[in-house]
PDB file of C-alpha atoms and ligand atoms in Angstrom:
ATOM      1  CA  UNK B  27      78.729   7.820   0.146  1.00 78.00           C
ATOM      2  CA  UNK B  28      76.279   8.224  -2.741  1.00 89.00           C
ATOM      3  CA  UNK B  29      75.223  11.032  -4.983  1.00 93.00           C
ATOM      4  CA  UNK B  30      71.679  11.482  -6.261  1.00 93.00           C
ATOM      5  CA  UNK B  31      71.682  12.996  -9.726  1.00 92.00           C
ATOM      6  CA  UNK B  32      69.146  13.795 -12.397  1.00 90.00           C
ATOM      7  CA  UNK B  33      69.745  11.402 -15.301  1.00 86.00           C
ATOM      8  CA  UNK B  34      67.534  13.460 -17.647  1.00 79.00           C
ATOM      9  CA  UNK B  35      65.945  10.418 -19.317  1.00 80.00           C
ATOM     10  CA  UNK B  36      65.173   8.234 -16.288  1.00 80.00           C
ATOM     11  CA  UNK B  37      64.583  10.798 -13.565  1.00 84.00           C
ATOM     12  CA  UNK B  38      66.774  10.611 -10.506  1.00 90.00           C
ATOM     13  CA  UNK B  39      69.458   7.979 -10.190  1.00 94.00           C
ATOM     14  CA  UNK B  40      71.961   6.897  -7.562  1.00 96.00           C
ATOM     15  CA  UNK B  41      75.647   7.349  -8.422  1.00 97.00           C
ATOM     16  CA  UNK B  42      78.757   6.090  -6.650  1.00 97.00           C
ATOM     17  CA  UNK B  43      81.161   8.398  -4.843  1.00 96.00           C
ATOM     18  CA  UNK B  44      83.825   5.673  -4.758  1.00 96.00           C
ATOM     19  CA  UNK B  45      84.678   2.642  -6.877  1.00 97.00           C
ATOM     20  CA  UNK B  46      83.611  -0.921  -6.016  1.00 98.00           C
ATOM     21  CA  UNK B  47      85.151  -4.266  -6.903  1.00 98.00           C
ATOM     22  CA  UNK B  48      83.025  -7.109  -8.156  1.00 97.00           C
ATOM     23  CA  UNK B  49      81.496  -8.902  -5.148  1.00 97.00           C
ATOM     24  CA  UNK B  50      81.483  -5.887  -2.833  1.00 98.00           C
ATOM     25  CA  UNK B  51      78.304  -4.696  -1.135  1.00 97.00           C
ATOM     26  CA  UNK B  52      77.290  -1.436  -2.773  1.00 97.00           C
ATOM     27  CA  UNK B  53      74.076  -0.613  -0.909  1.00 97.00           C
ATOM     28  CA  UNK B  54      72.595  -2.119   2.240  1.00 96.00           C
ATOM     29  CA  UNK B  55      68.852  -2.643   2.139  1.00 96.00           C
ATOM     30  CA  UNK B  56      66.459  -2.084   5.004  1.00 96.00           C
ATOM     31  CA  UNK B  57      62.756  -2.906   4.970  1.00 95.00           C
ATOM     32  CA  UNK B  58      60.781   0.119   6.113  1.00 95.00           C
ATOM     33  CA  UNK B  59      57.202  -0.873   5.311  1.00 94.00           C
ATOM     34  CA  UNK B  60      55.128  -3.996   4.626  1.00 93.00           C
ATOM     35  CA  UNK B  61      52.633  -3.683   1.761  1.00 91.00           C
ATOM     36  CA  UNK B  62      49.330  -5.396   1.011  1.00 86.00           C
ATOM     37  CA  UNK B  63      50.162  -5.930  -2.651  1.00 80.00           C
ATOM     38  CA  UNK B  64      52.535  -5.114  -5.488  1.00 75.00           C
ATOM     39  CA  UNK B  65      53.360  -1.494  -6.324  1.00 74.00           C
ATOM     40  CA  UNK B  66      55.668   0.160  -8.833  1.00 72.00           C
ATOM     41  CA  UNK B  67      58.324   0.808  -6.205  1.00 73.00           C
ATOM     42  CA  UNK B  68      57.696  -2.308  -4.144  1.00 80.00           C
ATOM     43  CA  UNK B  69      60.265  -5.001  -3.639  1.00 85.00           C
ATOM     44  CA  UNK B  70      59.022  -8.549  -3.706  1.00 86.00           C
ATOM     45  CA  UNK B  71      60.878 -10.470  -1.015  1.00 88.00           C
ATOM     46  CA  UNK B  72      58.844 -13.696  -1.014  1.00 86.00           C
ATOM     47  CA  UNK B  73      56.137 -15.363  -3.115  1.00 84.00           C
ATOM     48  CA  UNK B  74      53.426 -13.282  -1.435  1.00 86.00           C
ATOM     49  CA  UNK B  75      55.323 -10.552   0.418  1.00 89.00           C
ATOM     50  CA  UNK B  76      55.865  -7.036  -0.909  1.00 90.00           C
ATOM     51  CA  UNK B  77      57.751  -4.331   0.964  1.00 92.00           C
ATOM     52  CA  UNK B  78      59.256  -0.907   0.599  1.00 92.00           C
ATOM     53  CA  UNK B  79      62.992  -0.642   1.076  1.00 92.00           C
ATOM     54  CA  UNK B  80      64.830   2.395   2.448  1.00 92.00           C
ATOM     55  CA  UNK B  81      64.838   5.444   0.155  1.00 89.00           C
ATOM     56  CA  UNK B  82      68.283   5.047  -1.343  1.00 92.00           C
ATOM     57  CA  UNK B  83      67.564   1.453  -2.396  1.00 92.00           C
ATOM     58  CA  UNK B  84      64.184   2.513  -3.794  1.00 90.00           C
ATOM     59  CA  UNK B  85      65.839   5.152  -5.975  1.00 91.00           C
ATOM     60  CA  UNK B  86      68.130   2.746  -7.845  1.00 94.00           C
ATOM     61  CA  UNK B  87      67.137   2.565 -11.503  1.00 93.00           C
ATOM     62  CA  UNK B  88      66.591  -0.480 -13.667  1.00 93.00           C
ATOM     63  CA  UNK B  89      69.052  -1.515 -16.361  1.00 95.00           C
ATOM     64  CA  UNK B  90      68.866  -4.478 -18.736  1.00 95.00           C
ATOM     65  CA  UNK B  91      72.648  -4.706 -18.296  1.00 96.00           C
ATOM     66  CA  UNK B  92      73.016  -3.859 -14.591  1.00 98.00           C
ATOM     67  CA  UNK B  93      76.147  -3.480 -12.481  1.00 98.00           C
ATOM     68  CA  UNK B  94      74.504  -4.820  -9.308  1.00 98.00           C
ATOM     69  CA  UNK B  95      72.631  -7.914  -8.256  1.00 98.00           C
ATOM     70  CA  UNK B  96      70.659  -8.822  -5.152  1.00 96.00           C
ATOM     71  CA  UNK B  97      71.626 -10.670  -2.011  1.00 96.00           C
ATOM     72  CA  UNK B  98      69.296 -11.162   0.953  1.00 94.00           C
ATOM     73  CA  UNK B  99      70.816  -9.813   4.172  1.00 95.00           C
ATOM     74  CA  UNK B 100      70.224 -10.892   7.788  1.00 94.00           C
ATOM     75  CA  UNK B 101      67.180  -8.660   8.164  1.00 92.00           C
ATOM     76  CA  UNK B 102      65.538 -10.203   5.090  1.00 91.00           C
ATOM     77  CA  UNK B 103      66.075  -7.049   3.033  1.00 94.00           C
ATOM     78  CA  UNK B 104      67.923  -6.895  -0.269  1.00 94.00           C
ATOM     79  CA  UNK B 105      71.488  -5.631  -0.460  1.00 96.00           C
ATOM     80  CA  UNK B 106      72.930  -4.616  -3.815  1.00 97.00           C
ATOM     81  CA  UNK B 107      76.178  -6.409  -4.645  1.00 98.00           C
ATOM     82  CA  UNK B 108      78.531  -5.358  -7.468  1.00 98.00           C
ATOM     83  CA  UNK B 109      78.386  -7.990 -10.236  1.00 97.00           C
ATOM     84  CA  UNK B 110      81.135  -6.171 -12.120  1.00 97.00           C
ATOM     85  CA  UNK B 111      83.713  -3.562 -11.148  1.00 98.00           C
ATOM     86  CA  UNK B 112      82.025  -0.191 -10.728  1.00 98.00           C
ATOM     87  CA  UNK B 113      83.804   3.112 -11.250  1.00 97.00           C
ATOM     88  CA  UNK B 114      83.466   6.233  -9.185  1.00 97.00           C
ATOM     89  CA  UNK B 115      80.581   8.394 -10.422  1.00 96.00           C
ATOM     90  CA  UNK B 116      78.916   5.474 -12.226  1.00 96.00           C
ATOM     91  CA  UNK B 117      75.171   5.020 -11.894  1.00 96.00           C
ATOM     92  CA  UNK B 118      74.198   2.072  -9.679  1.00 97.00           C
ATOM     93  CA  UNK B 119      71.665  -0.133 -11.475  1.00 97.00           C
ATOM     94  CA  UNK B 120      70.024  -3.506 -11.128  1.00 96.00           C
ATOM     95  CA  UNK B 121      67.523  -5.396 -13.231  1.00 96.00           C
ATOM     96  CA  UNK B 122      63.981  -5.174 -11.814  1.00 92.00           C
ATOM     97  CA  UNK B 123      63.590  -8.769 -12.972  1.00 94.00           C
ATOM     98  CA  UNK B 124      66.094  -9.753 -10.265  1.00 96.00           C
ATOM     99  CA  UNK B 125      63.559  -8.756  -7.658  1.00 92.00           C
ATOM    100  CA  UNK B 126      60.025  -8.961  -9.009  1.00 89.00           C
ATOM    101  CA  UNK B 127      58.416 -11.993 -10.597  1.00 90.00           C
ATOM    102  CA  UNK B 128      56.110  -9.891 -12.682  1.00 86.00           C
ATOM    103  CA  UNK B 129      56.383  -6.219 -13.524  1.00 82.00           C
ATOM    104  CA  UNK B 130      53.130  -4.669 -14.678  1.00 76.00           C
ATOM    105  CA  UNK B 131      53.577  -1.053 -13.709  1.00 69.00           C
ATOM    106  CA  UNK B 132      55.972   0.026 -16.434  1.00 63.00           C
ATOM    107  CA  UNK B 133      54.219   0.153 -19.788  1.00 65.00           C
ATOM    108  CA  UNK B 134      56.627   2.629 -21.265  1.00 67.00           C
ATOM    109  CA  UNK B 135      59.823   1.846 -23.147  1.00 80.00           C
ATOM    110  CA  UNK B 136      62.918   0.987 -21.155  1.00 90.00           C
ATOM    111  CA  UNK B 137      65.382   3.890 -21.201  1.00 88.00           C
ATOM    112  CA  UNK B 138      68.418   2.039 -19.888  1.00 92.00           C
ATOM    113  CA  UNK B 139      70.221   2.501 -23.240  1.00 88.00           C
ATOM    114  CA  UNK B 140      72.367  -0.603 -22.721  1.00 93.00           C
ATOM    115  CA  UNK B 141      73.355  -2.769 -25.673  1.00 93.00           C
ATOM    116  CA  UNK B 142      71.294  -5.631 -24.235  1.00 89.00           C
ATOM    117  CA  UNK B 143      68.160  -3.559 -23.650  1.00 94.00           C
ATOM    118  CA  UNK B 144      64.992  -5.671 -23.852  1.00 92.00           C
ATOM    119  CA  UNK B 145      62.970  -2.626 -24.892  1.00 92.00           C
ATOM    120  CA  UNK B 146      60.553  -2.926 -22.014  1.00 89.00           C
ATOM    121  CA  UNK B 147      61.069  -3.425 -18.288  1.00 89.00           C
ATOM    122  CA  UNK B 148      59.916  -6.949 -17.477  1.00 89.00           C
ATOM    123  CA  UNK B 149      59.748  -9.233 -14.458  1.00 92.00           C
ATOM    124  CA  UNK B 150      61.572 -12.501 -13.889  1.00 94.00           C
ATOM    125  CA  UNK B 151      58.778 -14.510 -15.517  1.00 93.00           C
ATOM    126  CA  UNK B 152      59.353 -12.769 -18.860  1.00 92.00           C
ATOM    127  CA  UNK B 153      63.145 -13.029 -18.888  1.00 94.00           C
ATOM    128  CA  UNK B 154      64.739 -15.146 -21.609  1.00 93.00           C
ATOM    129  CA  UNK B 155      66.434 -18.294 -20.268  1.00 94.00           C
ATOM    130  CA  UNK B 156      69.963 -17.058 -21.070  1.00 94.00           C
ATOM    131  CA  UNK B 157      69.392 -13.990 -18.864  1.00 95.00           C
ATOM    132  CA  UNK B 158      67.988 -16.167 -16.062  1.00 96.00           C
ATOM    133  CA  UNK B 159      71.141 -18.296 -16.270  1.00 96.00           C
ATOM    134  CA  UNK B 160      73.344 -15.213 -16.157  1.00 96.00           C
ATOM    135  CA  UNK B 161      71.500 -13.722 -13.166  1.00 97.00           C
ATOM    136  CA  UNK B 162      70.854 -16.891 -11.176  1.00 95.00           C
ATOM    137  CA  UNK B 163      73.223 -16.096  -8.259  1.00 95.00           C
ATOM    138  CA  UNK B 164      72.060 -12.492  -8.070  1.00 97.00           C
ATOM    139  CA  UNK B 165      68.293 -12.605  -7.736  1.00 96.00           C
ATOM    140  CA  UNK B 166      65.777 -12.796  -4.915  1.00 94.00           C
ATOM    141  CA  UNK B 167      65.728 -16.519  -3.933  1.00 93.00           C
ATOM    142  CA  UNK B 168      61.934 -16.861  -4.133  1.00 93.00           C
ATOM    143  CA  UNK B 169      62.159 -16.367  -7.924  1.00 95.00           C
ATOM    144  CA  UNK B 170      64.178 -19.559  -8.252  1.00 93.00           C
ATOM    145  CA  UNK B 171      61.655 -21.245  -5.936  1.00 91.00           C
ATOM    146  CA  UNK B 172      58.729 -20.281  -8.172  1.00 91.00           C
ATOM    147  CA  UNK B 173      60.516 -21.604 -11.257  1.00 90.00           C
ATOM    148  CA  UNK B 174      61.282 -24.923  -9.601  1.00 88.00           C
ATOM    149  CA  UNK B 175      57.664 -25.259  -8.383  1.00 86.00           C
ATOM    150  CA  UNK B 176      56.446 -24.753 -11.925  1.00 78.00           C
ATOM    151  CA  UNK B 177      58.809 -27.373 -13.293  1.00 71.00           C
ATOM    152  CA  UNK B 178      57.130 -29.907 -10.994  1.00 69.00           C
ATOM    153  CA  UNK B 179      53.639 -29.142 -12.357  1.00 62.00           C
TER     154      UNK B 179
HETATM  155 ZN1   ZN G 222      66.668  -1.672 -20.998  1.00 90.38          ZN
END
């Protein structure tokens, strides 16, 4: 179903072996390990819960202009859903800010090479408001919860 390829600038990436229409599920997430705290490959699935997803989901690279967003599935894991039409042999990407409130493990420059690149991989808390508005239906729900809690302060 998927092809792992060396992207040269970002290490390995996950590429499609078929096309997807907007709204289709591209990858199904499965939680394989609970973690004590945040980690560079951890997924944050609640305000204080960090997990590892299955390998294929873990290998998906960040983009500041991604083709996938996140939806929580019945098991509580994150599926990747196409937020635009995706061609065959296209790299599957999502924005790490859709999943993690803060990203502190990536000091280096972002290599996504999209037109909208923010220059650095950031978490949800550092996203500009227009990006939050664009992503709002495609992010881990706890991120929206944190924002609404802070509005009440
Ligand atoms: Zn970028």
